[in-house]
JSON list of C-alpha atoms in Angstrom, two decimals:
[
{"chain": "T", "resi": 126, "resn": "MET", "atom": "CA", "xyz": [-2.37, 17.10, 6.76]},
{"chain": "T", "resi": 127, "resn": "THR", "atom": "CA", "xyz": [-3.92, 19.87, 4.49]},
{"chain": "T", "resi": 128, "resn": "GLY", "atom": "CA", "xyz": [-4.77, 18.97, 1.01]},
{"chain": "T", "resi": 129, "resn": "ALA", "atom": "CA", "xyz": [-2.41, 21.71, -0.08]},
{"chain": "T", "resi": 130, "resn": "ALA", "atom": "CA", "xyz": [0.74, 19.67, 1.46]},
{"chain": "T", "resi": 131, "resn": "SER", "atom": "CA", "xyz": [-0.46, 16.38, 0.48]},
{"chain": "T", "resi": 132, "resn": "GLN", "atom": "CA", "xyz": [-0.98, 17.47, -3.23]},
{"chain": "T", "resi": 133, "resn": "ALA", "atom": "CA", "xyz": [2.85, 18.63, -3.00]},
{"chain": "T", "resi": 134, "resn": "TYR", "atom": "CA", "xyz": [3.88, 15.10, -2.29]},
{"chain": "T", "resi": 135, "resn": "GLY", "atom": "CA", "xyz": [5.34, 14.35, -5.66]},
{"chain": "T", "resi": 136, "resn": "GLU", "atom": "CA", "xyz": [7.54, 17.96, -5.79]},
{"chain": "T", "resi": 137, "resn": "ALA", "atom": "CA", "xyz": [11.08, 17.48, -4.80]},
{"chain": "T", "resi": 138, "resn": "TRP", "atom": "CA", "xyz": [10.70, 21.07, -3.09]},
{"chain": "T", "resi": 139, "resn": "TYR", "atom": "CA", "xyz": [7.95, 19.95, -0.54]},
{"chain": "T", "resi": 140, "resn": "TRP", "atom": "CA", "xyz": [10.51, 16.78, 0.55]},
{"chain": "T", "resi": 141, "resn": "ASP", "atom": "CA", "xyz": [14.13, 19.48, 0.88]},
{"chain": "T", "resi": 142, "resn": "GLU", "atom": "CA", "xyz": [11.79, 21.68, 3.26]},
{"chain": "T", "resi": 143, "resn": "ARG", "atom": "CA", "xyz": [10.66, 18.87, 5.14]},
{"chain": "T", "resi": 144, "resn": "TYR", "atom": "CA", "xyz": [13.67, 17.10, 5.58]},
{"chain": "T", "resi": 145, "resn": "ARG", "atom": "CA", "xyz": [15.34, 20.65, 6.32]},
{"chain": "T", "resi": 146, "resn": "LYS", "atom": "CA", "xyz": [12.93, 20.67, 9.65]},
{"chain": "T", "resi": 147, "resn": "GLU", "atom": "CA", "xyz": [12.69, 16.82, 10.52]},
{"chain": "T", "resi": 148, "resn": "ALA", "atom": "CA", "xyz": [15.90, 15.26, 11.16]},
{"chain": "T", "resi": 149, "resn": "GLY", "atom": "CA", "xyz": [13.94, 12.19, 11.38]},
{"chain": "T", "resi": 150, "resn": "PRO", "atom": "CA", "xyz": [14.28, 8.79, 10.82]},
{"chain": "T", "resi": 151, "resn": "PHE", "atom": "CA", "xyz": [10.66, 8.28, 10.36]},
{"chain": "T", "resi": 152, "resn": "ASP", "atom": "CA", "xyz": [8.90, 4.93, 8.46]},
{"chain": "T", "resi": 153, "resn": "TRP", "atom": "CA", "xyz": [5.95, 5.20, 6.56]},
{"chain": "T", "resi": 154, "resn": "TYR", "atom": "CA", "xyz": [3.35, 2.84, 6.93]},
{"chain": "T", "resi": 155, "resn": "GLN", "atom": "CA", "xyz": [5.57, -0.58, 8.66]},
{"chain": "T", "resi": 156, "resn": "LYS", "atom": "CA", "xyz": [8.56, -0.79, 9.98]},
{"chain": "T", "resi": 157, "resn": "TYR", "atom": "CA", "xyz": [11.22, -3.57, 8.55]},
{"chain": "T", "resi": 158, "resn": "PRO", "atom": "CA", "xyz": [10.96, -6.19, 11.40]},
{"chain": "T", "resi": 159, "resn": "ALA", "atom": "CA", "xyz": [6.86, -6.48, 10.41]},
{"chain": "T", "resi": 160, "resn": "LEU", "atom": "CA", "xyz": [7.36, -6.90, 7.05]},
{"chain": "T", "resi": 161, "resn": "ALA", "atom": "CA", "xyz": [10.93, -9.11, 7.33]},
{"chain": "T", "resi": 162, "resn": "PRO", "atom": "CA", "xyz": [8.77, -12.50, 6.87]},
{"chain": "T", "resi": 163, "resn": "LEU", "atom": "CA", "xyz": [7.08, -11.56, 3.50]},
{"chain": "T", "resi": 164, "resn": "LEU", "atom": "CA", "xyz": [10.75, -10.02, 2.12]},
{"chain": "T", "resi": 165, "resn": "ARG", "atom": "CA", "xyz": [12.46, -13.16, 2.93]},
{"chain": "T", "resi": 166, "resn": "LEU", "atom": "CA", "xyz": [9.71, -14.89, 1.17]},
{"chain": "T", "resi": 167, "resn": "TYR", "atom": "CA", "xyz": [10.16, -13.29, -1.96]},
{"chain": "T", "resi": 168, "resn": "VAL", "atom": "CA", "xyz": [13.77, -11.86, -1.97]},
{"chain": "T", "resi": 169, "resn": "ARG", "atom": "CA", "xyz": [16.77, -13.17, -1.33]},
{"chain": "T", "resi": 170, "resn": "PRO", "atom": "CA", "xyz": [19.89, -11.40, 0.34]},
{"chain": "T", "resi": 171, "resn": "HIS", "atom": "CA", "xyz": [22.40, -11.42, -1.99]},
{"chain": "T", "resi": 172, "resn": "GLN", "atom": "CA", "xyz": [19.88, -9.72, -4.87]},
{"chain": "T", "resi": 173, "resn": "ARG", "atom": "CA", "xyz": [20.09, -6.37, -5.82]},
{"chain": "T", "resi": 174, "resn": "LEU", "atom": "CA", "xyz": [17.17, -4.16, -4.32]},
{"chain": "T", "resi": 175, "resn": "LEU", "atom": "CA", "xyz": [15.92, -0.74, -4.85]},
{"chain": "T", "resi": 176, "resn": "LEU", "atom": "CA", "xyz": [14.39, 1.27, -2.25]},
{"chain": "T", "resi": 177, "resn": "VAL", "atom": "CA", "xyz": [12.30, 4.17, -3.56]},
{"chain": "T", "resi": 178, "resn": "GLY", "atom": "CA", "xyz": [11.20, 7.27, -2.10]},
{"chain": "T", "resi": 179, "resn": "CYS", "atom": "CA", "xyz": [13.50, 5.93, 0.94]},
{"chain": "T", "resi": 180, "resn": "GLY", "atom": "CA", "xyz": [13.66, 9.32, 2.90]},
{"chain": "T", "resi": 181, "resn": "ASN", "atom": "CA", "xyz": [15.23, 9.25, 6.40]},
{"chain": "T", "resi": 182, "resn": "SER", "atom": "CA", "xyz": [13.79, 5.76, 6.73]},
{"chain": "T", "resi": 183, "resn": "VAL", "atom": "CA", "xyz": [16.01, 3.28, 8.53]},
{"chain": "T", "resi": 184, "resn": "PHE", "atom": "CA", "xyz": [14.40, 0.19, 6.61]},
{"chain": "T", "resi": 185, "resn": "GLY", "atom": "CA", "xyz": [17.46, -0.24, 4.37]},
{"chain": "T", "resi": 186, "resn": "GLU", "atom": "CA", "xyz": [19.71, -0.21, 7.29]},
{"chain": "T", "resi": 187, "resn": "ASN", "atom": "CA", "xyz": [17.55, -2.92, 9.05]},
{"chain": "T", "resi": 188, "resn": "MET", "atom": "CA", "xyz": [17.83, -4.81, 5.85]},
{"chain": "T", "resi": 189, "resn": "VAL", "atom": "CA", "xyz": [21.60, -4.74, 5.89]},
{"chain": "T", "resi": 190, "resn": "ASP", "atom": "CA", "xyz": [21.69, -5.73, 9.35]},
{"chain": "T", "resi": 191, "resn": "ASP", "atom": "CA", "xyz": [19.44, -8.90, 8.60]},
{"chain": "T", "resi": 192, "resn": "GLY", "atom": "CA", "xyz": [21.73, -9.86, 5.80]},
{"chain": "T", "resi": 193, "resn": "TYR", "atom": "CA", "xyz": [20.88, -8.18, 2.52]},
{"chain": "T", "resi": 194, "resn": "GLN", "atom": "CA", "xyz": [24.20, -7.30, 0.63]},
{"chain": "T", "resi": 195, "resn": "ASP", "atom": "CA", "xyz": [23.19, -4.80, -1.98]},
{"chain": "T", "resi": 196, "resn": "VAL", "atom": "CA", "xyz": [20.46, -2.13, -0.83]},
{"chain": "T", "resi": 197, "resn": "VAL", "atom": "CA", "xyz": [20.33, 1.23, -3.52]},
{"chain": "T", "resi": 198, "resn": "ASN", "atom": "CA", "xyz": [18.20, 3.95, -2.31]},
{"chain": "T", "resi": 199, "resn": "ILE", "atom": "CA", "xyz": [16.84, 6.83, -4.08]},
{"chain": "T", "resi": 200, "resn": "ASP", "atom": "CA", "xyz": [14.76, 10.16, -3.40]},
{"chain": "T", "resi": 201, "resn": "ILE", "atom": "CA", "xyz": [13.69, 12.89, -4.88]},
{"chain": "T", "resi": 202, "resn": "SER", "atom": "CA", "xyz": [15.04, 15.28, -2.13]},
{"chain": "T", "resi": 203, "resn": "SER", "atom": "CA", "xyz": [18.88, 15.96, -2.43]},
{"chain": "T", "resi": 204, "resn": "VAL", "atom": "CA", "xyz": [18.49, 17.16, 1.09]},
{"chain": "T", "resi": 205, "resn": "VAL", "atom": "CA", "xyz": [17.71, 13.71, 2.66]},
{"chain": "T", "resi": 206, "resn": "ILE", "atom": "CA", "xyz": [19.84, 11.88, 0.19]},
{"chain": "T", "resi": 207, "resn": "GLU", "atom": "CA", "xyz": [22.73, 13.89, 1.40]},
{"chain": "T", "resi": 208, "resn": "GLN", "atom": "CA", "xyz": [22.30, 13.27, 5.25]},
{"chain": "T", "resi": 209, "resn": "MET", "atom": "CA", "xyz": [21.69, 9.47, 4.63]},
{"chain": "T", "resi": 210, "resn": "LYS", "atom": "CA", "xyz": [25.19, 9.73, 2.59]},
{"chain": "T", "resi": 211, "resn": "LYS", "atom": "CA", "xyz": [26.71, 11.07, 5.23]},
{"chain": "T", "resi": 212, "resn": "LYS", "atom": "CA", "xyz": [24.92, 8.81, 8.03]},
{"chain": "T", "resi": 213, "resn": "TYR", "atom": "CA", "xyz": [25.63, 5.57, 6.17]},
{"chain": "T", "resi": 214, "resn": "HIS", "atom": "CA", "xyz": [29.13, 6.56, 4.63]},
{"chain": "T", "resi": 215, "resn": "ASP", "atom": "CA", "xyz": [30.64, 3.56, 6.56]},
{"chain": "T", "resi": 216, "resn": "LYS", "atom": "CA", "xyz": [28.05, 0.83, 5.30]},
{"chain": "T", "resi": 217, "resn": "PRO", "atom": "CA", "xyz": [28.70, 0.22, 1.68]},
{"chain": "T", "resi": 218, "resn": "GLN", "atom": "CA", "xyz": [26.09, -2.03, 1.26]},
{"chain": "T", "resi": 219, "resn": "LEU", "atom": "CA", "xyz": [23.86, 1.11, 1.43]},
{"chain": "T", "resi": 220, "resn": "LYS", "atom": "CA", "xyz": [24.01, 3.35, -1.59]},
{"chain": "T", "resi": 221, "resn": "TYR", "atom": "CA", "xyz": [22.02, 6.54, -1.82]},
{"chain": "T", "resi": 222, "resn": "THR", "atom": "CA", "xyz": [21.38, 8.58, -5.30]},
{"chain": "T", "resi": 223, "resn": "LYS", "atom": "CA", "xyz": [18.74, 11.45, -5.87]},
{"chain": "T", "resi": 224, "resn": "MET", "atom": "CA", "xyz": [16.49, 10.13, -8.15]},
{"chain": "T", "resi": 225, "resn": "ASP", "atom": "CA", "xyz": [12.96, 10.90, -9.79]},
{"chain": "T", "resi": 226, "resn": "VAL", "atom": "CA", "xyz": [11.39, 7.69, -9.75]},
{"chain": "T", "resi": 227, "resn": "LYS", "atom": "CA", "xyz": [9.33, 8.66, -12.79]},
{"chain": "T", "resi": 228, "resn": "ASN", "atom": "CA", "xyz": [12.63, 9.03, -14.64]},
{"chain": "T", "resi": 229, "resn": "MET", "atom": "CA", "xyz": [15.26, 6.29, -13.40]},
{"chain": "T", "resi": 230, "resn": "SER", "atom": "CA", "xyz": [17.51, 6.43, -16.52]},
{"chain": "T", "resi": 231, "resn": "ASP", "atom": "CA", "xyz": [20.63, 6.42, -14.94]},
{"chain": "T", "resi": 232, "resn": "PHE", "atom": "CA", "xyz": [19.84, 2.70, -14.18]},
{"chain": "T", "resi": 233, "resn": "GLU", "atom": "CA", "xyz": [20.09, 0.35, -16.83]},
{"chain": "T", "resi": 234, "resn": "SER", "atom": "CA", "xyz": [17.09, -1.71, -17.86]},
{"chain": "T", "resi": 235, "resn": "GLY", "atom": "CA", "xyz": [16.78, -5.37, -15.96]},
{"chain": "T", "resi": 236, "resn": "SER", "atom": "CA", "xyz": [19.51, -4.26, -13.09]},
{"chain": "T", "resi": 237, "resn": "PHE", "atom": "CA", "xyz": [17.36, -5.20, -10.15]},
{"chain": "T", "resi": 238, "resn": "ASP", "atom": "CA", "xyz": [15.87, -8.01, -8.77]},
{"chain": "T", "resi": 239, "resn": "ALA", "atom": "CA", "xyz": [13.28, -6.44, -6.58]},
{"chain": "T", "resi": 240, "resn": "VAL", "atom": "CA", "xyz": [12.18, -2.96, -5.97]},
{"chain": "T", "resi": 241, "resn": "ILE", "atom": "CA", "xyz": [10.71, -2.15, -2.46]},
{"chain": "T", "resi": 242, "resn": "ASP", "atom": "CA", "xyz": [7.86, 0.66, -2.69]},
{"chain": "T", "resi": 243, "resn": "LYS", "atom": "CA", "xyz": [6.78, 2.02, 0.94]},
{"chain": "T", "resi": 244, "resn": "GLY", "atom": "CA", "xyz": [4.20, 4.96, 0.00]},
{"chain": "T", "resi": 245, "resn": "THR", "atom": "CA", "xyz": [5.86, 6.48, -2.93]},
{"chain": "T", "resi": 246, "resn": "LEU", "atom": "CA", "xyz": [3.13, 5.64, -5.69]},
{"chain": "T", "resi": 247, "resn": "ASP", "atom": "CA", "xyz": [0.85, 6.92, -2.86]},
{"chain": "T", "resi": 248, "resn": "SER", "atom": "CA", "xyz": [2.39, 10.03, -2.72]},
{"chain": "T", "resi": 249, "resn": "LEU", "atom": "CA", "xyz": [2.26, 10.26, -6.50]},
{"chain": "T", "resi": 250, "resn": "MET", "atom": "CA", "xyz": [-1.37, 9.75, -6.29]},
{"chain": "T", "resi": 251, "resn": "CYS", "atom": "CA", "xyz": [-1.83, 12.67, -4.28]},
{"chain": "T", "resi": 252, "resn": "GLY", "atom": "CA", "xyz": [-0.58, 15.02, -6.78]},
{"chain": "T", "resi": 253, "resn": "GLN", "atom": "CA", "xyz": [-1.67, 16.61, -10.05]},
{"chain": "T", "resi": 254, "resn": "ASN", "atom": "CA", "xyz": [-1.55, 14.50, -12.98]},
{"chain": "T", "resi": 255, "resn": "SER", "atom": "CA", "xyz": [-1.41, 11.47, -10.79]},
{"chain": "T", "resi": 256, "resn": "GLN", "atom": "CA", "xyz": [-2.41, 8.92, -13.01]},
{"chain": "T", "resi": 257, "resn": "GLU", "atom": "CA", "xyz": [0.25, 9.99, -15.73]},
{"chain": "T", "resi": 258, "resn": "HIS", "atom": "CA", "xyz": [2.85, 10.29, -13.01]},
{"chain": "T", "resi": 259, "resn": "ALA", "atom": "CA", "xyz": [1.99, 7.02, -11.57]},
{"chain": "T", "resi": 260, "resn": "MET", "atom": "CA", "xyz": [2.18, 4.99, -14.95]},
{"chain": "T", "resi": 261, "resn": "LYS", "atom": "CA", "xyz": [5.48, 6.88, -15.57]},
{"chain": "T", "resi": 262, "resn": "MET", "atom": "CA", "xyz": [6.59, 5.40, -12.10]},
{"chain": "T", "resi": 263, "resn": "LEU", "atom": "CA", "xyz": [4.99, 1.84, -12.92]},
{"chain": "T", "resi": 264, "resn": "ARG", "atom": "CA", "xyz": [6.79, 1.55, -16.31]},
{"chain": "T", "resi": 265, "resn": "GLU", "atom": "CA", "xyz": [10.42, 2.51, -14.92]},
{"chain": "T", "resi": 266, "resn": "VAL", "atom": "CA", "xyz": [10.21, 0.05, -12.13]},
{"chain": "T", "resi": 267, "resn": "ASN", "atom": "CA", "xyz": [9.25, -2.57, -14.61]},
{"chain": "T", "resi": 268, "resn": "ARG", "atom": "CA", "xyz": [12.10, -1.44, -16.99]},
{"chain": "T", "resi": 269, "resn": "ILE", "atom": "CA", "xyz": [14.63, -1.75, -14.47]},
{"chain": "T", "resi": 270, "resn": "LEU", "atom": "CA", "xyz": [13.48, -5.38, -13.12]},
{"chain": "T", "resi": 271, "resn": "LYS", "atom": "CA", "xyz": [14.98, -7.98, -14.39]},
{"chain": "T", "resi": 272, "resn": "ASP", "atom": "CA", "xyz": [12.71, -10.86, -15.89]},
{"chain": "T", "resi": 273, "resn": "ASN", "atom": "CA", "xyz": [10.92, -12.64, -12.83]},
{"chain": "T", "resi": 274, "resn": "GLY", "atom": "CA", "xyz": [11.90, -9.25, -10.76]},
{"chain": "T", "resi": 275, "resn": "ILE", "atom": "CA", "xyz": [9.46, -8.37, -8.06]},
{"chain": "T", "resi": 276, "resn": "TYR", "atom": "CA", "xyz": [7.99, -5.02, -7.60]},
{"chain": "T", "resi": 277, "resn": "ILE", "atom": "CA", "xyz": [6.45, -4.83, -3.62]},
{"chain": "T", "resi": 278, "resn": "MET", "atom": "CA", "xyz": [4.38, -1.97, -3.42]},
{"chain": "T", "resi": 279, "resn": "ILE", "atom": "CA", "xyz": [2.99, -1.42, 0.81]},
{"chain": "T", "resi": 280, "resn": "THR", "atom": "CA", "xyz": [0.04, 1.12, -0.02]},
{"chain": "T", "resi": 281, "resn": "TYR", "atom": "CA", "xyz": [-2.90, 1.99, 1.91]},
{"chain": "T", "resi": 282, "resn": "GLY", "atom": "CA", "xyz": [-4.78, 1.90, -1.37]},
{"chain": "T", "resi": 283, "resn": "ASP", "atom": "CA", "xyz": [-7.19, -1.24, -1.69]},
{"chain": "T", "resi": 284, "resn": "PRO", "atom": "CA", "xyz": [-7.67, -3.20, -4.88]},
{"chain": "T", "resi": 285, "resn": "SER", "atom": "CA", "xyz": [-10.81, -1.10, -6.05]},
{"chain": "T", "resi": 286, "resn": "TYR", "atom": "CA", "xyz": [-7.93, 1.79, -6.38]},
{"chain": "T", "resi": 287, "resn": "ARG", "atom": "CA", "xyz": [-4.88, -0.04, -7.37]},
{"chain": "T", "resi": 288, "resn": "LEU", "atom": "CA", "xyz": [-5.49, -2.76, -8.91]},
{"chain": "T", "resi": 289, "resn": "HIS", "atom": "CA", "xyz": [-6.57, -1.50, -12.23]},
{"chain": "T", "resi": 290, "resn": "LEU", "atom": "CA", "xyz": [-3.17, 0.50, -12.09]},
{"chain": "T", "resi": 291, "resn": "LEU", "atom": "CA", "xyz": [-1.46, -2.88, -12.13]},
{"chain": "T", "resi": 292, "resn": "LYS", "atom": "CA", "xyz": [-3.34, -4.64, -14.30]},
{"chain": "T", "resi": 293, "resn": "ASP", "atom": "CA", "xyz": [-3.63, -2.05, -16.93]},
{"chain": "T", "resi": 294, "resn": "LEU", "atom": "CA", "xyz": [0.02, -2.29, -17.82]},
{"chain": "T", "resi": 295, "resn": "GLN", "atom": "CA", "xyz": [0.06, -6.05, -18.51]},
{"chain": "T", "resi": 296, "resn": "LEU", "atom": "CA", "xyz": [3.26, -6.85, -17.32]},
{"chain": "T", "resi": 297, "resn": "TRP", "atom": "CA", "xyz": [3.40, -9.15, -14.54]},
{"chain": "T", "resi": 298, "resn": "THR", "atom": "CA", "xyz": [1.37, -11.48, -12.15]},
{"chain": "T", "resi": 299, "resn": "VAL", "atom": "CA", "xyz": [0.32, -9.50, -9.31]},
{"chain": "T", "resi": 300, "resn": "LYS", "atom": "CA", "xyz": [-0.34, -11.22, -5.55]},
{"chain": "T", "resi": 301, "resn": "LEU", "atom": "CA", "xyz": [-2.23, -9.62, -2.58]},
{"chain": "T", "resi": 302, "resn": "HIS", "atom": "CA", "xyz": [-0.97, -9.88, 0.86]},
{"chain": "T", "resi": 303, "resn": "VAL", "atom": "CA", "xyz": [-2.32, -7.40, 3.55]},
{"chain": "T", "resi": 304, "resn": "ILE", "atom": "CA", "xyz": [-0.95, -6.52, 7.05]},
{"chain": "T", "resi": 305, "resn": "ASP", "atom": "CA", "xyz": [-2.40, -5.28, 10.05]},
{"chain": "T", "resi": 306, "resn": "ARG", "atom": "CA", "xyz": [-1.55, -1.56, 10.51]},
{"chain": "T", "resi": 307, "resn": "TRP", "atom": "CA", "xyz": [1.35, -1.23, 13.21]},
{"chain": "T", "resi": 308, "resn": "GLU", "atom": "CA", "xyz": [-0.04, 2.13, 14.70]},
{"chain": "T", "resi": 309, "resn": "ARG", "atom": "CA", "xyz": [-3.38, 0.52, 15.30]},
{"chain": "T", "resi": 310, "resn": "SER", "atom": "CA", "xyz": [-3.71, -2.95, 16.04]},
{"chain": "T", "resi": 311, "resn": "SER", "atom": "CA", "xyz": [-2.26, -4.95, 19.01]},
{"chain": "T", "resi": 312, "resn": "LYS", "atom": "CA", "xyz": [-2.51, -8.18, 18.01]},
{"chain": "T", "resi": 313, "resn": "GLN", "atom": "CA", "xyz": [-1.78, -10.03, 14.51]},
{"chain": "T", "resi": 314, "resn": "THR", "atom": "CA", "xyz": [-5.08, -10.46, 12.56]},
{"chain": "T", "resi": 315, "resn": "TRP", "atom": "CA", "xyz": [-3.61, -11.63, 9.17]},
{"chain": "T", "resi": 316, "resn": "ASP", "atom": "CA", "xyz": [-1.02, -13.96, 8.26]},
{"chain": "T", "resi": 317, "resn": "LEU", "atom": "CA", "xyz": [1.28, -12.00, 6.12]},
{"chain": "T", "resi": 318, "resn": "THR", "atom": "CA", "xyz": [2.93, -14.67, 4.15]},
{"chain": "T", "resi": 319, "resn": "LYS", "atom": "CA", "xyz": [-0.21, -15.81, 2.88]},
{"chain": "T", "resi": 320, "resn": "PRO", "atom": "CA", "xyz": [-1.51, -14.45, -0.47]},
{"chain": "T", "resi": 321, "resn": "LEU", "atom": "CA", "xyz": [-5.22, -13.52, -0.57]},
{"chain": "T", "resi": 322, "resn": "PRO", "atom": "CA", "xyz": [-7.64, -14.88, -3.31]},
{"chain": "T", "resi": 323, "resn": "LEU", "atom": "CA", "xyz": [-7.55, -11.89, -6.03]},
{"chain": "T", "resi": 324, "resn": "HIS", "atom": "CA", "xyz": [-9.96, -12.09, -8.81]},
{"chain": "T", "resi": 325, "resn": "GLU", "atom": "CA", "xyz": [-10.31, -9.78, -11.66]},
{"chain": "T", "resi": 326, "resn": "ASP", "atom": "CA", "xyz": [-11.80, -6.98, -9.69]},
{"chain": "T", "resi": 327, "resn": "SER", "atom": "CA", "xyz": [-12.06, -6.48, -5.64]},
{"chain": "T", "resi": 328, "resn": "THR", "atom": "CA", "xyz": [-15.19, -8.24, -5.07]},
{"chain": "T", "resi": 329, "resn": "SER", "atom": "CA", "xyz": [-13.42, -11.36, -3.61]},
{"chain": "T", "resi": 330, "resn": "ILE", "atom": "CA", "xyz": [-11.27, -8.86, -1.30]},
{"chain": "T", "resi": 331, "resn": "ILE", "atom": "CA", "xyz": [-14.22, -6.70, 0.36]},
{"chain": "T", "resi": 332, "resn": "GLY", "atom": "CA", "xyz": [-16.10, -9.91, 1.05]},
{"chain": "T", "resi": 333, "resn": "LEU", "atom": "CA", "xyz": [-13.24, -11.25, 2.66]},
{"chain": "T", "resi": 334, "resn": "LEU", "atom": "CA", "xyz": [-11.72, -7.86, 4.50]},
{"chain": "T", "resi": 335, "resn": "GLY", "atom": "CA", "xyz": [-15.29, -6.42, 5.28]},
{"chain": "T", "resi": 336, "resn": "PRO", "atom": "CA", "xyz": [-15.30, -2.68, 4.63]},
{"chain": "T", "resi": 337, "resn": "LYS", "atom": "CA", "xyz": [-12.82, -0.27, 6.15]},
{"chain": "T", "resi": 338, "resn": "PRO", "atom": "CA", "xyz": [-10.37, -3.03, 7.11]},
{"chain": "T", "resi": 339, "resn": "ASP", "atom": "CA", "xyz": [-7.23, -1.69, 9.33]},
{"chain": "T", "resi": 340, "resn": "VAL", "atom": "CA", "xyz": [-4.75, -2.94, 7.60]},
{"chain": "T", "resi": 341, "resn": "HIS", "atom": "CA", "xyz": [-1.92, -1.88, 4.68]},
{"chain": "T", "resi": 342, "resn": "TYR", "atom": "CA", "xyz": [-2.21, -3.75, 1.34]},
{"chain": "T", "resi": 343, "resn": "ILE", "atom": "CA", "xyz": [1.03, -5.30, -0.21]},
{"chain": "T", "resi": 344, "resn": "TYR", "atom": "CA", "xyz": [0.72, -6.04, -3.74]},
{"chain": "T", "resi": 345, "resn": "VAL", "atom": "CA", "xyz": [3.74, -8.49, -4.98]},
{"chain": "T", "resi": 346, "resn": "CYS", "atom": "CA", "xyz": [4.50, -8.09, -8.51]},
{"chain": "T", "resi": 347, "resn": "ILE", "atom": "CA", "xyz": [6.21, -10.58, -10.64]},
{"chain": "T", "resi": 348, "resn": "LYS", "atom": "CA", "xyz": [7.56, -9.20, -13.87]},
{"chain": "T", "resi": 349, "resn": "GLY", "atom": "CA", "xyz": [6.86, -11.53, -17.04]},
{"chain": "T", "resi": 350, "resn": "ASN", "atom": "CA", "xyz": [4.55, -11.88, -19.92]},
{"chain": "T", "resi": 351, "resn": "ASP", "atom": "CA", "xyz": [3.84, -15.68, -19.62]},
{"chain": "T", "resi": 352, "resn": "SER", "atom": "CA", "xyz": [1.96, -15.95, -16.61]},
{"chain": "T", "resi": 353, "resn": "PRO", "atom": "CA", "xyz": [-1.65, -14.78, -15.74]},
{"chain": "T", "resi": 354, "resn": "ARG", "atom": "CA", "xyz": [-2.40, -11.10, -14.78]},
{"chain": "T", "resi": 355, "resn": "VAL", "atom": "CA", "xyz": [-3.33, -11.94, -11.44]},
{"chain": "T", "resi": 356, "resn": "GLY", "atom": "CA", "xyz": [-2.16, -14.44, -9.27]},
{"chain": "T", "resi": 357, "resn": "SER", "atom": "CA", "xyz": [-3.49, -15.86, -5.85]},
{"chain": "T", "resi": 358, "resn": "LYS", "atom": "CA", "xyz": [-1.00, -18.46, -4.70]},
{"chain": "T", "resi": 359, "resn": "ALA", "atom": "CA", "xyz": [2.71, -17.33, -3.37]},
{"chain": "T", "resi": 360, "resn": "VAL", "atom": "CA", "xyz": [5.69, -19.25, -4.08]},
{"chain": "T", "resi": 361, "resn": "ALA", "atom": "CA", "xyz": [8.46, -18.78, -1.89]},
{"chain": "T", "resi": 362, "resn": "ASN", "atom": "CA", "xyz": [11.82, -17.21, -3.63]},
{"chain": "T", "resi": 363, "resn": "GLU", "atom": "CA", "xyz": [9.84, -17.42, -7.11]},
{"chain": "T", "resi": 364, "resn": "SER", "atom": "CA", "xyz": [11.63, -14.97, -8.26]},
{"chain": "T", "resi": 365, "resn": "ALA", "atom": "CA", "xyz": [15.47, -16.30, -7.58]},
{"chain": "T", "resi": 366, "resn": "ASN", "atom": "CA", "xyz": [16.39, -17.67, -10.85]}
]
């Protein structure tokens, strides 16, 4: 991947061109079966979910097959959205809409129980004005979440790069889970369902995981102002009320 290509990750034209050439499907970072235990911990099947930057992933399809009943998908590419609408025209539980994650004004505030992000924030962080675009996205995610709603971000960004983005908004409690990179690991090293101790800085994680761990980081952000900004204990279905 060239630097020029990665810098275009936040642009619709790049993804339109890519999806015209690549019919897919393709899942970034992790596939649904690997993440299912964590999702079941925080998200109930009847809740309304949003998958941002869905692309041509089968993640939403897998969620519906596993019992989730209302999965909304958005992507900046009109090409892939039309492809996915045709592919899943017979699955009413799956909905597809072209939308920029930095401006989700078509969605009412407090209209989703959970937002799942598998690489979308990362793509914005590759481009120009990355900090500004990332903050716009995170504010929009927070706006459309219900109180105690959950934002689950799967990323390659370790806490020294991602935690401050989440903390600076002072909008949610943050829990951290990790999962082995499926394409590189033959055995499970970490318990996905157990959050790691997360201090105000990243020193606790560096000490626990060691240098350059072969994992993806999963930040679980629980919306609400009367909780500590950083948390270390996960509670099953904490956001269900």
